[in-house]
Coordinates of N, CA and C in Angstrom, one line a residue:
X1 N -6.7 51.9 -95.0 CA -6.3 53.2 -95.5 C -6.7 54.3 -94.5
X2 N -8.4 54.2 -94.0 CA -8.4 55.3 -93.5 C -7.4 55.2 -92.4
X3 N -7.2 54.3 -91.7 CA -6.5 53.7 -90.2 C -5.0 54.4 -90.5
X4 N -4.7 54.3 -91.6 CA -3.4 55.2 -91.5 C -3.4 56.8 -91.9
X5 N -4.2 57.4 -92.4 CA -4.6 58.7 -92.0 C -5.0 58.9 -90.4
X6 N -5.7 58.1 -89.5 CA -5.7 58.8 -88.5 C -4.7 58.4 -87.6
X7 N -3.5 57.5 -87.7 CA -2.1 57.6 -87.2 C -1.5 58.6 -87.4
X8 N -1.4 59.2 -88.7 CA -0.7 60.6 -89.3 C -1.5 62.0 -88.8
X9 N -2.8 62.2 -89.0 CA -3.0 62.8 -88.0 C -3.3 63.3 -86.7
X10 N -3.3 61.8 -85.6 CA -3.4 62.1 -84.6 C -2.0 62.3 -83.6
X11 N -1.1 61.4 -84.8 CA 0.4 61.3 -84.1 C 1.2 62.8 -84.1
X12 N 1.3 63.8 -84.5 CA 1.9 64.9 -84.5 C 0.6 66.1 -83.3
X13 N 0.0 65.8 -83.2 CA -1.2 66.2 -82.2 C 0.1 66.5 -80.6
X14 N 0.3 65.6 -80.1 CA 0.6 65.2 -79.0 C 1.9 66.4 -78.9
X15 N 2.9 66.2 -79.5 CA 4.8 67.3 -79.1 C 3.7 68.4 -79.4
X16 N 2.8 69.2 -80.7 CA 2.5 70.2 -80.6 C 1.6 70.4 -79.3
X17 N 0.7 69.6 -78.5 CA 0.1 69.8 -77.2 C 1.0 70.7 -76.1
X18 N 2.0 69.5 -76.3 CA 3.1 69.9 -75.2 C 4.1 71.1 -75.8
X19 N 4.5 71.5 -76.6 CA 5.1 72.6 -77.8 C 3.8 74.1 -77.3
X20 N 2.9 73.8 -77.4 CA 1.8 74.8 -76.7 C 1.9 75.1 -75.9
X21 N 2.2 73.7 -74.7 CA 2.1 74.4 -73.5 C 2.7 75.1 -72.9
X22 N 4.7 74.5 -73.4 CA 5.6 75.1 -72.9 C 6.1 76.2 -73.7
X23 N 5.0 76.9 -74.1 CA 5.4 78.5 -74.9 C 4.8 79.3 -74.3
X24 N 3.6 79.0 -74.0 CA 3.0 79.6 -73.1 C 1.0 79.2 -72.8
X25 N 1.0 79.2 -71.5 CA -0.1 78.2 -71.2 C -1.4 78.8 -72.3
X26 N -1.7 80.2 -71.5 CA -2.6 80.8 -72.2 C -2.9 80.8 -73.7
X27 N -1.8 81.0 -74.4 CA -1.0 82.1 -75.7 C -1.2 80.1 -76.5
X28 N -0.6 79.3 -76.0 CA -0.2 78.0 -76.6 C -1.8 77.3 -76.6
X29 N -2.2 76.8 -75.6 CA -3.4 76.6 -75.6 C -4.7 77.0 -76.7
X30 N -4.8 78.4 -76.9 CA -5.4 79.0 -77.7 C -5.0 78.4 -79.1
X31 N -3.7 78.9 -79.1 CA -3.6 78.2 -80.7 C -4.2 77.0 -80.9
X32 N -3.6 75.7 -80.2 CA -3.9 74.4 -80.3 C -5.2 74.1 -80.7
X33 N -6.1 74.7 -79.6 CA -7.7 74.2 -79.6 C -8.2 75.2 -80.7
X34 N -7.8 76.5 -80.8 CA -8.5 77.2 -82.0 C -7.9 76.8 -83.7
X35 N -7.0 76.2 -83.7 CA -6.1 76.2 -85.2 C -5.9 75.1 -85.5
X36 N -5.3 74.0 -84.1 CA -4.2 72.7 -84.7 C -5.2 72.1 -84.7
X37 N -6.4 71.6 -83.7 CA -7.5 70.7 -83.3 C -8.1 70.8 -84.9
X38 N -8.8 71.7 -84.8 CA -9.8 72.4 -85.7 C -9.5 71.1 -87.5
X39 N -8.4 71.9 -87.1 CA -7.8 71.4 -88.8 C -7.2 70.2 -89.1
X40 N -7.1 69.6 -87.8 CA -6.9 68.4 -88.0 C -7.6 67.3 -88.0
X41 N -8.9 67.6 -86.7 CA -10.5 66.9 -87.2 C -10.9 66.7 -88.4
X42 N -10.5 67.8 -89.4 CA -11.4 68.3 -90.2 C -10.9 67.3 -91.5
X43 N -9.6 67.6 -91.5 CA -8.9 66.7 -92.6 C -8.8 65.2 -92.2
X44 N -8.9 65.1 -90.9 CA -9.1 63.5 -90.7 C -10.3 63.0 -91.3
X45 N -11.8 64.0 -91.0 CA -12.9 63.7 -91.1 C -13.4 63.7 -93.2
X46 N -12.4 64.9 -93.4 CA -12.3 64.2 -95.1 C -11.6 63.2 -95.6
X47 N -11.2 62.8 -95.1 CA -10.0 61.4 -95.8 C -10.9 60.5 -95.2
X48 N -11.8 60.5 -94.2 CA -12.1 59.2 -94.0 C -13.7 59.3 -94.8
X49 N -14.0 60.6 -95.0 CA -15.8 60.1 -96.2 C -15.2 60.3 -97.5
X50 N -13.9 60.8 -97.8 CA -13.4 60.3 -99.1 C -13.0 58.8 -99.4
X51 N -12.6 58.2 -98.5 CA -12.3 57.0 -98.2 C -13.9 56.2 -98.5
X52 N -14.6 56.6 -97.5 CA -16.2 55.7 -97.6 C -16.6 56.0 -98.7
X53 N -17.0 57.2 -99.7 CA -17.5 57.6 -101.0 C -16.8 57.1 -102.0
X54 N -15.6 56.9 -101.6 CA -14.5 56.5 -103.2 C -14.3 58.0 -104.0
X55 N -14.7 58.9 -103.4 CA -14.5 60.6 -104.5 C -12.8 60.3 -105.3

């Protein structure tokens, strides 16, 4: 289970990388590491101790 939470969200990670870049290096970048990263660690890192805890 957790194995397919981090296919889902590590697989949409990648076009948005590249979607960042080609908008603009600076401007795209920023977003990515300050917003997309962030929130996507984050919810990966809950589904997988919801996953280990049973919550």
């Amino acid at each position: 289970m957790t194995t397919l939470f981090i296919i889902l969200y590590l697989l949409p990670i990648v076009p948005l990388y590249i979607l960042a870049r080609m908008v603009d290096s600076s401007v795209g970048a920023a977003l990515f590491w300050g917003i997309l990263w962030p929130v996507s660690c984050i919810a990966l890192l809950y589904h997988a101790l919801r996953d280990l805890l049973h919550i």
